[in-house]
Coordinates of C-alpha atoms in Angstrom, one line a residue:
X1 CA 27.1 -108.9 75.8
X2 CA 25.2 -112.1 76.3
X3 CA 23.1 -114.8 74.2
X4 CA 21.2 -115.4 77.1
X5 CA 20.4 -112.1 79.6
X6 CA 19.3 -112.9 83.1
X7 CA 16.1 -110.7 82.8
X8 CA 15.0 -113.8 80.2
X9 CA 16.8 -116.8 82.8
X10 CA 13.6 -118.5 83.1
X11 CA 13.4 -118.4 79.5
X12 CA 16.4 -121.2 79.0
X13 CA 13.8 -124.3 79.3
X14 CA 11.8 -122.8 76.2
X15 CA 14.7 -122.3 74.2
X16 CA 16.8 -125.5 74.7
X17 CA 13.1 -127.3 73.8
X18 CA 12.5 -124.6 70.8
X19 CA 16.0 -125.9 69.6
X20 CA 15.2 -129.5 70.0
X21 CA 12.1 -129.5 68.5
X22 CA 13.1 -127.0 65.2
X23 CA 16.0 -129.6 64.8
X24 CA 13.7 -132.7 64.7
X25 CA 10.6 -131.7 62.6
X26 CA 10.3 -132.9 59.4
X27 CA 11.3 -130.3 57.0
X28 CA 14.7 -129.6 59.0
X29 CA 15.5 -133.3 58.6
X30 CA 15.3 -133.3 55.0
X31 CA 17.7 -130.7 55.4
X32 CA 20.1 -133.2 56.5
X33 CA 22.3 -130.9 58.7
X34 CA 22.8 -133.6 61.3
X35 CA 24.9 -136.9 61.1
X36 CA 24.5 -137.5 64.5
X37 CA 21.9 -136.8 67.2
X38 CA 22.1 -134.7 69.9
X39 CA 20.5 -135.1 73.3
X40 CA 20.5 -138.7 74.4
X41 CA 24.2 -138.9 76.1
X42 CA 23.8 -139.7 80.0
X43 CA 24.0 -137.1 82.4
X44 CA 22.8 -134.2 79.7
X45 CA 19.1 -133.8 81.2
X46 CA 21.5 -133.2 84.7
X47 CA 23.7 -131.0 82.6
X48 CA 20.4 -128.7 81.5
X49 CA 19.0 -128.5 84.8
X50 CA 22.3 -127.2 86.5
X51 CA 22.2 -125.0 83.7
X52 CA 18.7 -123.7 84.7
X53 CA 19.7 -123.4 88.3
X54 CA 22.6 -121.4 86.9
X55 CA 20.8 -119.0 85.2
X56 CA 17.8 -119.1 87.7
X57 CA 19.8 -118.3 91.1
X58 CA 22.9 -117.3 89.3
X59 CA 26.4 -117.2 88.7
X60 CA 26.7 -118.3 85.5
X61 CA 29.8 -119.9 83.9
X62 CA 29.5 -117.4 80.9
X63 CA 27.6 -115.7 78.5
X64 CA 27.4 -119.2 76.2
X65 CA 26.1 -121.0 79.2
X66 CA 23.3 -122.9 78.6
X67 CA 23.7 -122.8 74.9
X68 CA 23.5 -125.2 72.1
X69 CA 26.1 -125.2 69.8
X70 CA 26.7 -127.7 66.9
X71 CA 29.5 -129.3 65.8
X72 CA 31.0 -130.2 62.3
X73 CA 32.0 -134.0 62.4
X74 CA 35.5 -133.8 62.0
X75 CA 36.0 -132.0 65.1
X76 CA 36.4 -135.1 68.2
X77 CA 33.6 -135.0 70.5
X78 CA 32.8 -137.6 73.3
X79 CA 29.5 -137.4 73.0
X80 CA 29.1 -139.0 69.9
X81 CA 31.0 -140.3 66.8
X82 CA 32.9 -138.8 65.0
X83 CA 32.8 -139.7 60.5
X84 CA 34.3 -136.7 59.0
X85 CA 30.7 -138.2 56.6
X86 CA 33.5 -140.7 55.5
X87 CA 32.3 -144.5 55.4
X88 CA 35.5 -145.4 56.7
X89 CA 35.2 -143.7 59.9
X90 CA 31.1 -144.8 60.2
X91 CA 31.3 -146.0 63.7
X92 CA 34.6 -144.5 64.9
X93 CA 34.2 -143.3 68.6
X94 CA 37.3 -140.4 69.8
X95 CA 38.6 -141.2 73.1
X96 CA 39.1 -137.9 73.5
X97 CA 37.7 -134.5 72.8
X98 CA 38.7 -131.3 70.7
X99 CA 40.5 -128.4 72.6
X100 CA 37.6 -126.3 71.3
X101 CA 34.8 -128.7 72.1
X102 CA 36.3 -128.8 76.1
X103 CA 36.8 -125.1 76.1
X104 CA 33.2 -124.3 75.3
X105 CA 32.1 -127.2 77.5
X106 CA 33.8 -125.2 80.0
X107 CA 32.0 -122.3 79.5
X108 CA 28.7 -123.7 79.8
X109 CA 27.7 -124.6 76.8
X110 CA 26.3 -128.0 75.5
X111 CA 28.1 -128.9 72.8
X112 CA 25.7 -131.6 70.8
X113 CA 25.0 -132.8 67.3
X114 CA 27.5 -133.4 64.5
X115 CA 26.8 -131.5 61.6
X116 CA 27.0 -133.2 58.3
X117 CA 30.0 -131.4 55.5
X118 CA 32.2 -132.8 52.6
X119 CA 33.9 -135.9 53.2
X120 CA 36.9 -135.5 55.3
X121 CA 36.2 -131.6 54.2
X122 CA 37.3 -131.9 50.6
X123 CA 34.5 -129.4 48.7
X124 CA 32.6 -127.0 48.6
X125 CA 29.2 -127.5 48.4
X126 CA 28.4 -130.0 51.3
X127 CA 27.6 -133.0 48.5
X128 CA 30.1 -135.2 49.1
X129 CA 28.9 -136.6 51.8
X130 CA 28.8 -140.7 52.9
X131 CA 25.5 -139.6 54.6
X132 CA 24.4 -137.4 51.4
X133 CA 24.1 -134.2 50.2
X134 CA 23.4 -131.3 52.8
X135 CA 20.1 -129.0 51.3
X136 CA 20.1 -125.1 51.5
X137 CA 17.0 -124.3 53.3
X138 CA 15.7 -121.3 51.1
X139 CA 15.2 -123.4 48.1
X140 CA 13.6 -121.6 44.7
X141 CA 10.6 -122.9 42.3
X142 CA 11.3 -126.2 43.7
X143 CA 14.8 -126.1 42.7
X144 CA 17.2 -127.6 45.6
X145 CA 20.2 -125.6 45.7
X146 CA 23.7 -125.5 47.1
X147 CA 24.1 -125.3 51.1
X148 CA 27.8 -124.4 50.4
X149 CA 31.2 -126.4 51.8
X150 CA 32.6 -128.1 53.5
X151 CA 30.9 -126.6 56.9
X152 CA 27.2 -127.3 54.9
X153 CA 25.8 -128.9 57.8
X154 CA 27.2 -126.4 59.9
X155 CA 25.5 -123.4 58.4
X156 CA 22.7 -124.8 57.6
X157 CA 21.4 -126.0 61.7
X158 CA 22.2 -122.6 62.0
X159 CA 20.9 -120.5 59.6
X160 CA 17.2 -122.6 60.4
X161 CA 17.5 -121.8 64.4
X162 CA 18.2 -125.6 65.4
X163 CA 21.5 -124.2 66.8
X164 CA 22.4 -120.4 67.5
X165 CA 26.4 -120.9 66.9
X166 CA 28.0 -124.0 65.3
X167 CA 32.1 -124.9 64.7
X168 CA 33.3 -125.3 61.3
X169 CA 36.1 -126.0 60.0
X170 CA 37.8 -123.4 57.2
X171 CA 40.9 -125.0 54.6
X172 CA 40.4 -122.8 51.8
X173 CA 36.6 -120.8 52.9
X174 CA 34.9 -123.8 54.1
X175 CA 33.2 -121.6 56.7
X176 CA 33.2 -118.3 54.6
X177 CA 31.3 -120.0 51.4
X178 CA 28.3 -122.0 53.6
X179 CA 27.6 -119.0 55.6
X180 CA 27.1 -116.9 52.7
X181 CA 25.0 -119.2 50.7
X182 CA 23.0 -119.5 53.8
X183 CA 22.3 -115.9 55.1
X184 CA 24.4 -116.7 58.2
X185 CA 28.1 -114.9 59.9
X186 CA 30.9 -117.1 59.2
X187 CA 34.4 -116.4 60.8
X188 CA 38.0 -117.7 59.8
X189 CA 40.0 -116.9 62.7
X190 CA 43.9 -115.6 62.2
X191 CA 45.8 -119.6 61.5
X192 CA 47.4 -120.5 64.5
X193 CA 44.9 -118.6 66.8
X194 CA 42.6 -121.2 68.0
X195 CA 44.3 -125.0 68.9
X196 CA 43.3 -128.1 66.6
X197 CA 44.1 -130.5 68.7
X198 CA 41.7 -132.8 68.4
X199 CA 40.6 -131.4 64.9
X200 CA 40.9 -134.1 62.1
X201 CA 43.6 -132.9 59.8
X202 CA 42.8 -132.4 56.0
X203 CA 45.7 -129.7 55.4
X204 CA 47.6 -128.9 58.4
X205 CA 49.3 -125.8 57.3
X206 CA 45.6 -124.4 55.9
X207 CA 42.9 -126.0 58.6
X208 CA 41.4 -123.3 61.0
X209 CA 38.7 -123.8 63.1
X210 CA 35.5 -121.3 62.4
X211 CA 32.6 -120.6 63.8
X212 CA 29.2 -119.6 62.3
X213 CA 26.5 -117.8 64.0
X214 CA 23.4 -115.7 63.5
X215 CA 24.1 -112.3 65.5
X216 CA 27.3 -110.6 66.2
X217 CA 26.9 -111.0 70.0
X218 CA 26.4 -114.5 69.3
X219 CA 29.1 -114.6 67.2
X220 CA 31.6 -112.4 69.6
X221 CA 30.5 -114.7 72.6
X222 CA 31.3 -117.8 71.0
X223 CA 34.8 -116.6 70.2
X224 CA 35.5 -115.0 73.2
X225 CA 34.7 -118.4 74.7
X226 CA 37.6 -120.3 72.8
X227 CA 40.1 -117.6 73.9
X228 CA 39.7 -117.0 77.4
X229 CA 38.4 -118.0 80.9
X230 CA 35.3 -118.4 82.0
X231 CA 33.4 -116.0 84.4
X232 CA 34.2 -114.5 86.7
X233 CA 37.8 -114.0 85.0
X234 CA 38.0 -112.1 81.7
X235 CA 41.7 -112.0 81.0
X236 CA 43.7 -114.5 79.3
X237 CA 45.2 -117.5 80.9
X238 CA 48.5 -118.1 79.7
X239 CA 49.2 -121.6 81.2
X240 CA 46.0 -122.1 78.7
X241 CA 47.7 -120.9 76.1
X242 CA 50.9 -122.7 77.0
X243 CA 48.8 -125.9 77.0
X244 CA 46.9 -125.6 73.5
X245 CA 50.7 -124.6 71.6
X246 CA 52.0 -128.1 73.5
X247 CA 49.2 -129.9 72.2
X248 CA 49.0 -128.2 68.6
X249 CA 53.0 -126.8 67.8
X250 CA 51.4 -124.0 65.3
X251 CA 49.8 -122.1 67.7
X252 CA 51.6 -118.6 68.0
X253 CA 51.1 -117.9 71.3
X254 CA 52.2 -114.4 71.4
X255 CA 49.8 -113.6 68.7
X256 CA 47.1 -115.4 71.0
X257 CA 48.3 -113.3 73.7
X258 CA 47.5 -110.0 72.0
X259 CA 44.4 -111.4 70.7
X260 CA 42.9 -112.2 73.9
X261 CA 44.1 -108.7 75.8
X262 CA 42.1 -107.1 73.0
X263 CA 39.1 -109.2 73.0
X264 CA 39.2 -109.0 77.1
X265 CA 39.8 -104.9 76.6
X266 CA 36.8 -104.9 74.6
X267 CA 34.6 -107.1 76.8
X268 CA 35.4 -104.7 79.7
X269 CA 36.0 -101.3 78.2
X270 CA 33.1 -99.7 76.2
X271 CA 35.3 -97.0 75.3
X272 CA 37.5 -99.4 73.4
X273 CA 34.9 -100.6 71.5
X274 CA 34.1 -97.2 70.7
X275 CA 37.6 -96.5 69.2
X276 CA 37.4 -99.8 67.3
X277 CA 35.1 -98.1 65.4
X278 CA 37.0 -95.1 64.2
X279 CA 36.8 -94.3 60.3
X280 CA 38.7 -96.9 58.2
X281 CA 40.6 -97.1 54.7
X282 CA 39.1 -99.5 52.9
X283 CA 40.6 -101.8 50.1
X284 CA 39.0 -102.9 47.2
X285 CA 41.3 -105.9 45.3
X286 CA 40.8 -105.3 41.9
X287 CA 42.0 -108.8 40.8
X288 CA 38.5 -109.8 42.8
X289 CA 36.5 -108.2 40.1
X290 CA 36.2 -111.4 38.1
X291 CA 34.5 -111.5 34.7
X292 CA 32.6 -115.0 35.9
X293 CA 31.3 -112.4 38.8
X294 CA 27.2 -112.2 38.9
X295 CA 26.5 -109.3 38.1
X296 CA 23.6 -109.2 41.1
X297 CA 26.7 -109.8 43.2
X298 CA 28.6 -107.1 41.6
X299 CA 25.8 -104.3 42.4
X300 CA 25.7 -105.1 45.9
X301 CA 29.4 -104.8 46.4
X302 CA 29.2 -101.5 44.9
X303 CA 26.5 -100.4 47.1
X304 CA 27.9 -102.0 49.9
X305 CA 31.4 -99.7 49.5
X306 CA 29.3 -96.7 48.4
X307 CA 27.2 -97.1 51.9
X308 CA 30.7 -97.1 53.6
X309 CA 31.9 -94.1 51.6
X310 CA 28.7 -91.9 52.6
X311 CA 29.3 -93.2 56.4
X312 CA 32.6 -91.4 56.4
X313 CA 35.0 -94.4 55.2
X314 CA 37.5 -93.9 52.8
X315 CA 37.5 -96.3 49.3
X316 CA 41.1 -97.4 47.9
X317 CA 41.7 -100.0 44.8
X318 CA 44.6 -101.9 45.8
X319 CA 46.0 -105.1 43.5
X320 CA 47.1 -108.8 45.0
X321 CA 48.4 -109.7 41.6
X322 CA 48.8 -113.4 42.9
X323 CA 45.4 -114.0 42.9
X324 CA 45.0 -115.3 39.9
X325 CA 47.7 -118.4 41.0
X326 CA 46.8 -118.2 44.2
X327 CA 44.2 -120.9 43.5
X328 CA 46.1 -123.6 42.1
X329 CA 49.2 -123.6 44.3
X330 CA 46.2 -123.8 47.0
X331 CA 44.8 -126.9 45.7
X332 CA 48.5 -128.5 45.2
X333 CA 49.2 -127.5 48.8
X334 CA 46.0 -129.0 50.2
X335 CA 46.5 -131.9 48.0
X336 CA 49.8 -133.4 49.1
X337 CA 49.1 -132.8 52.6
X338 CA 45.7 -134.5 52.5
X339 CA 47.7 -137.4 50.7
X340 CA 50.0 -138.0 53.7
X341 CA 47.5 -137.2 56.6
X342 CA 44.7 -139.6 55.0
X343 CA 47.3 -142.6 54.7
X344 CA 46.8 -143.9 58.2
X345 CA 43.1 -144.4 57.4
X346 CA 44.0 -148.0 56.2
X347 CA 41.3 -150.4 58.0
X348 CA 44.5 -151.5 60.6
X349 CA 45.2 -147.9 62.7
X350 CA 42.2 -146.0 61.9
X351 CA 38.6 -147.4 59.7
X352 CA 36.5 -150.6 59.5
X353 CA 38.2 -153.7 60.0
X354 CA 36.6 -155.5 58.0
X355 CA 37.2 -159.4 56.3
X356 CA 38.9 -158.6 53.0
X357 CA 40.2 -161.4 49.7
X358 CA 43.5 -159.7 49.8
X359 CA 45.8 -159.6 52.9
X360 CA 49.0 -157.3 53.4
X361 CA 49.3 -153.7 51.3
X362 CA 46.6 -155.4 49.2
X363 CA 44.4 -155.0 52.3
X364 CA 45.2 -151.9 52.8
X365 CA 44.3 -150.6 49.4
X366 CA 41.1 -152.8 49.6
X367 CA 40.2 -151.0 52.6
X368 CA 40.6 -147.4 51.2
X369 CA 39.2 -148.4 47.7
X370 CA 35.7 -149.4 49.3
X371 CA 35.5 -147.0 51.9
X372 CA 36.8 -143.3 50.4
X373 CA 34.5 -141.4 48.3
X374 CA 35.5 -140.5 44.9
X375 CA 36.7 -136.9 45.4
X376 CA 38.8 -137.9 48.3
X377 CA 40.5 -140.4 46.3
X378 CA 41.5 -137.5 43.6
X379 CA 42.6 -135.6 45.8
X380 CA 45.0 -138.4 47.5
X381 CA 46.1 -139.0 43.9
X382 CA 47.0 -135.8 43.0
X383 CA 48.4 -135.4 46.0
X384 CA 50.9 -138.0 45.7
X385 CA 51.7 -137.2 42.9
X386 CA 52.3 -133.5 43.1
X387 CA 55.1 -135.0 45.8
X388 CA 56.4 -137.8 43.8
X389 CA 60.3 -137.1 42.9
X390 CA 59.4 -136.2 39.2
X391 CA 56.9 -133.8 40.0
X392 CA 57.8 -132.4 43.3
X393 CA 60.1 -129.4 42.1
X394 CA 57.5 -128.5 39.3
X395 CA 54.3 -128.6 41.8
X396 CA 54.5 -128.4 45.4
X397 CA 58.2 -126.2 45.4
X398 CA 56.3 -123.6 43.5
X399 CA 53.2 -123.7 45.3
X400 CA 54.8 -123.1 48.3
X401 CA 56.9 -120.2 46.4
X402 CA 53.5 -119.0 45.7
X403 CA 51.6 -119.2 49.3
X404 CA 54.5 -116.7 49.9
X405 CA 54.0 -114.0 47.3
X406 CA 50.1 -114.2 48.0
X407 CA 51.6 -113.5 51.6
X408 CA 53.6 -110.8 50.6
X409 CA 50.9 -109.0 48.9
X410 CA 48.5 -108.7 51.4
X411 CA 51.4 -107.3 53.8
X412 CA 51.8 -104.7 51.1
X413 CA 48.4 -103.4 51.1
X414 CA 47.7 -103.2 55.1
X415 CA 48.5 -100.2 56.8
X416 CA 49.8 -102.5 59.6
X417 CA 52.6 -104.9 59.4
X418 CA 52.3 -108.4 60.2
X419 CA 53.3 -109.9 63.7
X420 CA 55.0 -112.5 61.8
X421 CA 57.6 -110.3 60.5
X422 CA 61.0 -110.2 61.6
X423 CA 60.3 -106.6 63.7
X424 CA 63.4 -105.3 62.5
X425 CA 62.4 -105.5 58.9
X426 CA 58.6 -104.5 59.7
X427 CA 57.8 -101.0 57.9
X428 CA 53.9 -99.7 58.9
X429 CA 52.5 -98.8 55.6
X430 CA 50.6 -95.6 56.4
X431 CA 49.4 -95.7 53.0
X432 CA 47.9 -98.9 53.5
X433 CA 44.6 -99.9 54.1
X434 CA 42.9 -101.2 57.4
X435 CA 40.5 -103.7 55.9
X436 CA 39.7 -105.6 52.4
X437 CA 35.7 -106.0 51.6
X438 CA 35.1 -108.0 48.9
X439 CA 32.7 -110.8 47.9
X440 CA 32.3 -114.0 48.8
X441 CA 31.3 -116.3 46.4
X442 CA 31.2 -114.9 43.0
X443 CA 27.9 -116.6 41.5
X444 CA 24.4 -117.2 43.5
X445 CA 23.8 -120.8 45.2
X446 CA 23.8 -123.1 42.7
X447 CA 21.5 -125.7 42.1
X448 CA 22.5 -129.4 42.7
X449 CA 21.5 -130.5 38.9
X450 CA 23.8 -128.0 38.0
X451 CA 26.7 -129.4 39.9
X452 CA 25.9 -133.1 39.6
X453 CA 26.7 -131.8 35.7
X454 CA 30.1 -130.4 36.6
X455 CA 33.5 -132.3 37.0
X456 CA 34.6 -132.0 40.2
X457 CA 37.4 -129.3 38.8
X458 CA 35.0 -126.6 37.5
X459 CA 33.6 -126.4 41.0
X460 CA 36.9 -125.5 42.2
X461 CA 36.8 -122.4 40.8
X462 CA 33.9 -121.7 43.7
X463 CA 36.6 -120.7 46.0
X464 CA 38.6 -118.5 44.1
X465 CA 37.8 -115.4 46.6
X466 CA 38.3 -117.2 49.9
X467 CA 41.3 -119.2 49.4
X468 CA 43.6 -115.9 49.2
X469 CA 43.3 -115.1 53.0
X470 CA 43.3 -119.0 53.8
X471 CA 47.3 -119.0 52.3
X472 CA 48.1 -116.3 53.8
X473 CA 46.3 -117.2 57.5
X474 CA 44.5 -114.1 57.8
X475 CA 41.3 -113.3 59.7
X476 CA 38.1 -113.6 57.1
X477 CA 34.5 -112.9 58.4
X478 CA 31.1 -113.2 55.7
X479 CA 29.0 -111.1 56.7
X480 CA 25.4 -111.6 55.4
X481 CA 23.3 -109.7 52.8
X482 CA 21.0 -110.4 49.9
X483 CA 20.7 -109.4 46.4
X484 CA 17.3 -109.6 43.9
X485 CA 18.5 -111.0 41.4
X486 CA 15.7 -109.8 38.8
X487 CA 15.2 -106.6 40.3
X488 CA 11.9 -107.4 41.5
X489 CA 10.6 -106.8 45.0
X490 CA 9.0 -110.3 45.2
X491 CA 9.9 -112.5 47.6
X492 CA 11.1 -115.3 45.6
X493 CA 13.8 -113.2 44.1
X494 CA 15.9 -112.8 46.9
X495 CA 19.2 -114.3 47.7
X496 CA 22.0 -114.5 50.0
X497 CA 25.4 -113.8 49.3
X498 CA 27.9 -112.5 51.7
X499 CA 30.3 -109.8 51.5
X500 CA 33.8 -110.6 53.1
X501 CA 35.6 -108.4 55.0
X502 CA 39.5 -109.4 55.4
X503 CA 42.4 -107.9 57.9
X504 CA 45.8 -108.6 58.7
X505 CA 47.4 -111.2 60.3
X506 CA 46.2 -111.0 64.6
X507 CA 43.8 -108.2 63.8
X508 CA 40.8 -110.6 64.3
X509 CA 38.8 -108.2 66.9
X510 CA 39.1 -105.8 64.7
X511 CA 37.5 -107.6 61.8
X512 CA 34.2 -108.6 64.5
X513 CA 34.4 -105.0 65.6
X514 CA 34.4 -103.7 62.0
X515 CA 32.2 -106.0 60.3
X516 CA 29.4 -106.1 62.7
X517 CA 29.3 -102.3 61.6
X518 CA 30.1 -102.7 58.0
X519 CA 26.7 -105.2 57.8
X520 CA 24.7 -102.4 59.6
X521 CA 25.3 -99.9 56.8
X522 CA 25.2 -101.8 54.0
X523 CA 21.9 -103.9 55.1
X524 CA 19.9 -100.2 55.7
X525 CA 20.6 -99.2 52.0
X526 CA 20.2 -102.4 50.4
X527 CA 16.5 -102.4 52.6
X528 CA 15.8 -99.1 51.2
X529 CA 15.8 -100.6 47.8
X530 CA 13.8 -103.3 49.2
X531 CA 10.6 -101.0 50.4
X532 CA 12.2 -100.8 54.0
X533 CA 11.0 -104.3 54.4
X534 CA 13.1 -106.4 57.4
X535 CA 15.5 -108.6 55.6
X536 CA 15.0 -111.6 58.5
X537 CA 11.3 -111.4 57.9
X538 CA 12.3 -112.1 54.0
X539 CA 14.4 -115.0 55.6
X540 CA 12.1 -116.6 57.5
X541 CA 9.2 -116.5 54.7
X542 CA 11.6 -118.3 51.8
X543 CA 12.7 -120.7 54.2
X544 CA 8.5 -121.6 54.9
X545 CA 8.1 -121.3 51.7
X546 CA 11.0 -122.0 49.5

């Protein structure tokens, strides 16, 4: 698998400068992806003509070498600042970079650009921003919609080719949500997979770092890239492994050990790729068929599930009966821990030092007053409040109480049992199923009028399909499809939404493996109903002419 084949080396040149110069036209500005430029850091036209050498003469580090991959800005970079689109972080340089950012570096990629998101990643549609709202490029009758969130910026350089991967980050489907508004792949790796060291924290126990891409192979290169050496070795390094669980304490490393034997098996073996295709059980949560559903959304799940019956799949309805709580203990949880890991932002150890009227705590609360957005400062409220001694027992106790039953339900329905639990008391469910596809979003993009109309509660309720997986750490990949919304062939019609396809704890090659296939099937029946018309020639004409 490679991004970049060396039949097409000499090609690199054209494609770095077809990057560049998507990324600074007019209409993809407007977009406002980008926080930060990419490009002008010394030594990078030295870096790009090594590359060319690389893939001109050969070896190359990897299959990501030479690539251009952007980076949400709360991820620390070197390169360039890093805001987390907070004005309190405006000018704040890291002295130090990401494990993730250095491992792709590694692997030859040129990690440049910080992609614009929800302040310090708190939302979910990319418009709480110090630097403004991000724009979904595939706009209707004029109406700017949605771009998704909190990885907006994110999916959005990718879905319009200025970057062919970009890092997100995913709390509650902040990966997941973008990548289906924007026609795009977006993947939630298993928590504790992937280090994030270097990653600034909104919810420790929740934050994963995700990646978005275009293709599969793009997609299954990038990831491979975070979990193992470059060329020429393809197994797993475990003093690499050691390192990243020293630097970040909730890494598993023995699930990253499995994790990378099967992603090296499958880099090396075609035959075990072959087998990770074998006919799978299906789930179908029927708590996920919500009555606020569009029904647009609804029909293409069906289809989707009927595409995977005729393939030789098998369809079961299984129940998560937490998920209608799992939502709110997800916002207490997120809450109080965003309340403690924001309190050092306080104009003294981290943000502007600036000349306030007030001096002492009254500084401090000066600082955080001018310089936090509004939804950030709910969210610190409710936060500390949900762990104030009054409230505590009521709110966080039972949210955590919760996290654990919405844990416990998903290990009930998976045919495999987690690698979290005690192996002694681990049962394999052969009734089980291997996989959960289910929406993404349940509504369309919506418009920002619409939202700029909503409290900042209602839009919670955007997440109610992703956050499951996110409490219970489970790998999540969107995979991209489209609906017509008035059941009209015309272009302007047309939609993306994603379909989500969920698996248990570790089983994160699996989940690439399968949903690479599931999109295959269900994208050739929903183009029959199309006229057999190419769904990325329908991409590319809304985003000219949306």
């Amino acid at each position: 698998m490679s991004i970049l084949p060396k039949s097409k080396a000499k090609s690199l040149v054209q494609k770095l400068d077809y990057h560049f110069r998507v990324q600074k036209s007019d209409t993809r500005k407007s977009l406002n992806a980008f926080i930060s430029a990419a490009g002008d850091r010394p030594g990078f036209d030295q870096e790009i003509q090594e590359a060319i050498v690389r893939h001109e003469n050969g070896p190359r580090k990897s299959s990501l070498d030479g690539s251009l991959i952007g980076v949400k800005d709360n991820i620390c970079t070197l390169s360039e600042p890093t805001t987390c689109a907070s004005a309190i972080l405006e000018q704040f340089q890291s002295p130090f970079q990401a494990d993730v950012v250095k491992r792709l570096e590694d692997h030859g990629a040129f990690v440049t650009g910080k992609t614009n998101l929800d302040e310090f990643g708190m939302g979910s549609h990319s418009i709480n921003s110090h630097f403004g709202p991000v724009h979904n490029p595939r706009n209707r009758y004029g109406h700017l919609r949605s771009a998704g969130g909190s990885s907006g910026g994110s999916a959005v350089a990718v879905s319009t080719q200025q970057r062919p991967i970009a890092l997100g980050t995913d709390t509650g489907g902040s990966v997941r949500l973008p990548a289906a508004y924007n026609g795009i792949r977006g993947f939630k790796p298993s928590y504790g997979l992937l280090s994030r060291w270097g990653v600034v924290a909104y919810a420790n126990s929740l934050d994963t770092v995700g990646l978005m891409a275009r293709s599969d192979v793009a997609m299954y290169n990038a990831f491979r890239a975070l979990l193992m050496a470059p060329f020429p070795k393809i197994s797993s390094s475990p003093n690499t492994l050691v390192q990243d669980a020293l630097r970040d304490p909730t890494v598993v490393e023995r699930v990253a050990e499995a994790v990378v034997k099967r992603v090296a098996k499958a880099f090396s073996n075609s035959e075990y790729r072959v087998n990770l295709l074998r006919k799978f059980r299906i789930g179908v949560p029927k708590e996920y068929n919500t009555k606020e559903m569009d029904p647009s959304i609804r029909s293409v799940w069906l289809k989707g599930l009927q595409a995977l019956q005729q393939d030789g799949h098998s369809i079961h309805s299984v129940s998560l009966p937490t998920t209608q709580i799992a939502l709110s203990a997800y916002y207490v949880i997120a809450a109080a821990e965003a309340s403690s890991n924001l309190a050092k932002y306080d104009g003294v150890r981290y943000g502007k030092p600036r000349e306030l009227a007030s001096s002492g705590l009254a500084s401090f609360a000066e600082t955080r007053g001018l310089f936090f957005g509004q939804e950030v400062k709910r969210r610190i409220l409710l936060g500390s409040y949900t762990l104030s001694a009054g409230a505590i027992d009521n709110n966080f106790i039972k949210a955590q109480k919760v996290r654990r039953l919405v844990q416990s339900d998903f290990n009930k329905v998976f045919r495999r049992s987690s690698p979290l639990v005690d192996r002694q008391n681990a049962i394999a469910n052969e009734e089980g199923v291997d996989f959960l596809l289910t929406p993404t979003a349940t509504t369309l993009p919506p418009t920002l009028s619409s939202l700029s109309c909503k409290s900042s509660v209602d839009t919670f309720s955007d997440d109610v399909l992703t956050v499951p997986a996110s409490l219970a750490g489970l790998p999540a990949y969107s995979i991209p499809v489209y609906c017509n919304r008035e059941h009209n062939r015309a272009y302007p019609e047309l939609y993306h939404i994603g379909m989500q396809v969920i698996g248990q704890y570790g089983d994160d090659m699996d989940v690439l493996c399968a949903s690479a296939h599931f999109r295959n099937k269900i994208t050739k029946i929903l183009r029959e109903s199309l006229g057999k018309r190419d769904p990325e020639d329908l991409d590319e004409h809304s985003i000219k002419n949306g």
